[in-house]
Structure formats: C-alpha cells, structure tokens
Amino acid sequence: MKIADYRNSPKKENPHSVDVTLLYDKAEAQVVMISLNPGQSLKPHITPVDVFFFVVEGKATILVGDEKQVVDEKCLVESPKDIIHCIYNESDSILRVLVAKTPKP
C-alpha cells in the first residue's frame, strides 16, 4: 500500500505562484492539493484534459466556462477539457481544493 501524506508531500512548481502539493503522479492521472490564502486565485487557464475540483476546506469560487459559482466544502465540480477554468478564494479563511487531472497532461 502506498500512502501520500499531504503534510510531507512535495510542492509542485506552477505558473500561478500558489501553494500546490503533489499527491499522485501517474500517466493515468495527476492529483494535487491547492491551498489558497484569502484573496489568492489561480490564473484563468485551459487544460487539454478533464479536471475535477473537490473542496476540502473553506469556500471556493470556481469558474468553469462562462459559469462562476461559490462552492461549499465537500462539493465536487467537474471541468471538461479545453474549457477555461479558475479557482478563487474570495473568503477570509484558507481554501484547500483537491484537483485531479485525467489523464495526466
């Protein structure tokens, strides 16, 4: 059994200059935990693969295509490939979102 402990997993360089922790990295999929402080966000971007976001902690504002919604903890949001998407922390507390890309880009 292989266990990835978020607290000890490696950080991943990213063009958004935010805290990204790599949890799973295989050809079939990649899973990271993104932590955003209040006021932080990703840059709107497009990926060539399907992505889903699972809000682990906090309240996220998520953009997928032309829809932008506030998403509560324990909710999952799908983002199909080739569509612009983004995560914003417009709250006053930490936001942690588990992000899975499948297959790995």
PDB file of C-alpha atoms in Angstrom:
ATOM      1  CA  MET A   1       0.000   0.000   0.000  1.00  0.00           C
ATOM      2  CA  LYS A   2       1.263   3.444  -0.898  1.00  0.00           C
ATOM      3  CA  ILE A   3       0.135   6.400   1.220  1.00  0.00           C
ATOM      4  CA  ALA A   4       0.675  10.047   0.294  1.00  0.00           C
ATOM      5  CA  ASP A   5       0.672  12.307   3.349  1.00  0.00           C
ATOM      6  CA  TYR A   6      -0.280  15.835   2.325  1.00  0.00           C
ATOM      7  CA  ARG A   7       1.858  17.276   5.137  1.00  0.00           C
ATOM      8  CA  ASN A   8       5.018  15.598   3.776  1.00  0.00           C
ATOM      9  CA  SER A   9       4.383  15.541   0.030  1.00  0.00           C
ATOM     10  CA  PRO A  10       6.497  17.612  -2.380  1.00  0.00           C
ATOM     11  CA  LYS A  11       5.473  21.061  -3.543  1.00  0.00           C
ATOM     12  CA  LYS A  12       4.880  21.476  -7.278  1.00  0.00           C
ATOM     13  CA  GLU A  13       6.142  24.447  -9.269  1.00  0.00           C
ATOM     14  CA  ASN A  14       3.297  26.195 -11.043  1.00  0.00           C
ATOM     15  CA  PRO A  15       2.655  29.303 -13.142  1.00  0.00           C
ATOM     16  CA  HIS A  16       0.112  30.592 -10.605  1.00  0.00           C
ATOM     17  CA  SER A  17       2.643  31.166  -7.790  1.00  0.00           C
ATOM     18  CA  VAL A  18       0.398  29.438  -5.232  1.00  0.00           C
ATOM     19  CA  ASP A  19       0.879  26.505  -2.827  1.00  0.00           C
ATOM     20  CA  VAL A  20       0.439  23.256  -4.793  1.00  0.00           C
ATOM     21  CA  THR A  21       1.239  19.891  -3.184  1.00  0.00           C
ATOM     22  CA  LEU A  22       1.701  16.866  -5.456  1.00  0.00           C
ATOM     23  CA  LEU A  23      -0.138  13.793  -4.121  1.00  0.00           C
ATOM     24  CA  TYR A  24      -0.392  11.436  -7.118  1.00  0.00           C
ATOM     25  CA  ASP A  25       1.510  11.496 -10.396  1.00  0.00           C
ATOM     26  CA  LYS A  26       0.946   8.704 -12.911  1.00  0.00           C
ATOM     27  CA  ALA A  27       0.292   8.600 -16.660  1.00  0.00           C
ATOM     28  CA  GLU A  28      -3.402   7.955 -15.970  1.00  0.00           C
ATOM     29  CA  ALA A  29      -3.960  10.917 -13.649  1.00  0.00           C
ATOM     30  CA  GLN A  30      -2.391  13.634 -11.542  1.00  0.00           C
ATOM     31  CA  VAL A  31      -3.763  14.772  -8.179  1.00  0.00           C
ATOM     32  CA  VAL A  32      -2.669  17.875  -6.294  1.00  0.00           C
ATOM     33  CA  MET A  33      -3.887  19.861  -3.305  1.00  0.00           C
ATOM     34  CA  ILE A  34      -4.071  23.588  -3.937  1.00  0.00           C
ATOM     35  CA  SER A  35      -4.058  25.861  -0.878  1.00  0.00           C
ATOM     36  CA  LEU A  36      -5.128  29.453  -1.400  1.00  0.00           C
ATOM     37  CA  ASN A  37      -4.925  32.165   1.227  1.00  0.00           C
ATOM     38  CA  PRO A  38      -7.704  34.775   1.365  1.00  0.00           C
ATOM     39  CA  GLY A  39      -7.630  36.869  -1.812  1.00  0.00           C
ATOM     40  CA  GLN A  40      -5.442  34.410  -3.770  1.00  0.00           C
ATOM     41  CA  SER A  41      -6.513  32.772  -7.019  1.00  0.00           C
ATOM     42  CA  LEU A  42      -5.242  30.815  -9.960  1.00  0.00           C
ATOM     43  CA  LYS A  43      -4.873  32.495 -13.321  1.00  0.00           C
ATOM     44  CA  PRO A  44      -7.772  31.520 -15.624  1.00  0.00           C
ATOM     45  CA  HIS A  45      -6.445  28.757 -17.881  1.00  0.00           C
ATOM     46  CA  ILE A  46      -7.382  25.850 -20.149  1.00  0.00           C
ATOM     47  CA  THR A  47      -6.185  22.258 -19.798  1.00  0.00           C
ATOM     48  CA  PRO A  48      -6.223  19.638 -22.572  1.00  0.00           C
ATOM     49  CA  VAL A  49      -7.668  17.022 -20.163  1.00  0.00           C
ATOM     50  CA  ASP A  50     -10.704  16.667 -17.887  1.00  0.00           C
ATOM     51  CA  VAL A  51     -10.305  18.129 -14.402  1.00  0.00           C
ATOM     52  CA  PHE A  52     -12.313  17.924 -11.211  1.00  0.00           C
ATOM     53  CA  PHE A  53     -12.125  20.063  -8.095  1.00  0.00           C
ATOM     54  CA  PHE A  54     -13.111  18.786  -4.641  1.00  0.00           C
ATOM     55  CA  VAL A  55     -13.376  21.497  -1.990  1.00  0.00           C
ATOM     56  CA  VAL A  56     -11.712  20.003   1.093  1.00  0.00           C
ATOM     57  CA  GLU A  57     -11.675  23.073   3.318  1.00  0.00           C
ATOM     58  CA  GLY A  58     -13.224  26.513   3.014  1.00  0.00           C
ATOM     59  CA  LYS A  59     -15.456  28.072   0.377  1.00  0.00           C
ATOM     60  CA  ALA A  60     -14.264  28.316  -3.231  1.00  0.00           C
ATOM     61  CA  THR A  61     -15.411  30.488  -6.077  1.00  0.00           C
ATOM     62  CA  ILE A  62     -14.948  28.360  -9.192  1.00  0.00           C
ATOM     63  CA  LEU A  63     -15.140  29.397 -12.832  1.00  0.00           C
ATOM     64  CA  VAL A  64     -15.849  26.767 -15.500  1.00  0.00           C
ATOM     65  CA  GLY A  65     -16.503  28.157 -18.961  1.00  0.00           C
ATOM     66  CA  ASP A  66     -18.830  31.122 -18.526  1.00  0.00           C
ATOM     67  CA  GLU A  67     -20.246  29.916 -15.168  1.00  0.00           C
ATOM     68  CA  LYS A  68     -18.811  31.229 -11.882  1.00  0.00           C
ATOM     69  CA  GLN A  69     -20.238  29.910  -8.606  1.00  0.00           C
ATOM     70  CA  VAL A  70     -19.446  29.789  -4.910  1.00  0.00           C
ATOM     71  CA  VAL A  71     -18.866  26.164  -3.918  1.00  0.00           C
ATOM     72  CA  ASP A  72     -19.050  24.849  -0.347  1.00  0.00           C
ATOM     73  CA  GLU A  73     -16.804  22.320   1.392  1.00  0.00           C
ATOM     74  CA  LYS A  74     -17.262  18.673   0.419  1.00  0.00           C
ATOM     75  CA  CYS A  75     -18.563  19.530  -3.067  1.00  0.00           C
ATOM     76  CA  LEU A  76     -17.061  18.349  -6.354  1.00  0.00           C
ATOM     77  CA  VAL A  77     -17.010  20.399  -9.557  1.00  0.00           C
ATOM     78  CA  GLU A  78     -16.272  18.946 -12.993  1.00  0.00           C
ATOM     79  CA  SER A  79     -14.411  20.893 -15.672  1.00  0.00           C
ATOM     80  CA  PRO A  80     -14.264  19.314 -19.130  1.00  0.00           C
ATOM     81  CA  LYS A  81     -11.099  19.546 -21.195  1.00  0.00           C
ATOM     82  CA  ASP A  82     -10.450  22.559 -23.421  1.00  0.00           C
ATOM     83  CA  ILE A  83     -12.641  24.908 -21.324  1.00  0.00           C
ATOM     84  CA  ILE A  84     -11.356  27.863 -19.320  1.00  0.00           C
ATOM     85  CA  HIS A  85     -11.451  27.359 -15.565  1.00  0.00           C
ATOM     86  CA  CYS A  86     -10.176  29.011 -12.411  1.00  0.00           C
ATOM     87  CA  ILE A  87     -10.321  28.808  -8.603  1.00  0.00           C
ATOM     88  CA  TYR A  88     -10.623  31.931  -6.445  1.00  0.00           C
ATOM     89  CA  ASN A  89     -10.518  32.342  -2.675  1.00  0.00           C
ATOM     90  CA  GLU A  90     -12.787  35.305  -2.079  1.00  0.00           C
ATOM     91  CA  SER A  91     -13.332  34.327   1.563  1.00  0.00           C
ATOM     92  CA  ASP A  92     -11.480  35.375   4.708  1.00  0.00           C
ATOM     93  CA  SER A  93     -10.099  31.909   5.531  1.00  0.00           C
ATOM     94  CA  ILE A  94      -7.796  29.299   3.958  1.00  0.00           C
ATOM     95  CA  LEU A  95      -9.115  27.323   0.976  1.00  0.00           C
ATOM     96  CA  ARG A  96      -7.923  23.813   0.142  1.00  0.00           C
ATOM     97  CA  VAL A  97      -9.040  22.141  -3.079  1.00  0.00           C
ATOM     98  CA  LEU A  98      -8.103  18.668  -4.278  1.00  0.00           C
ATOM     99  CA  VAL A  99      -7.581  18.827  -8.053  1.00  0.00           C
ATOM    100  CA  ALA A 100      -7.429  15.765 -10.308  1.00  0.00           C
ATOM    101  CA  LYS A 101      -6.460  15.807 -13.974  1.00  0.00           C
ATOM    102  CA  THR A 102      -7.252  12.752 -16.023  1.00  0.00           C
ATOM    103  CA  PRO A 103      -5.345  11.650 -17.914  1.00  0.00           C
ATOM    104  CA  LYS A 104      -2.227  13.466 -16.778  1.00  0.00           C
ATOM    105  CA  PRO A 105      -1.486  16.291 -19.233  1.00  0.00           C
TER     106      PRO A 105
END
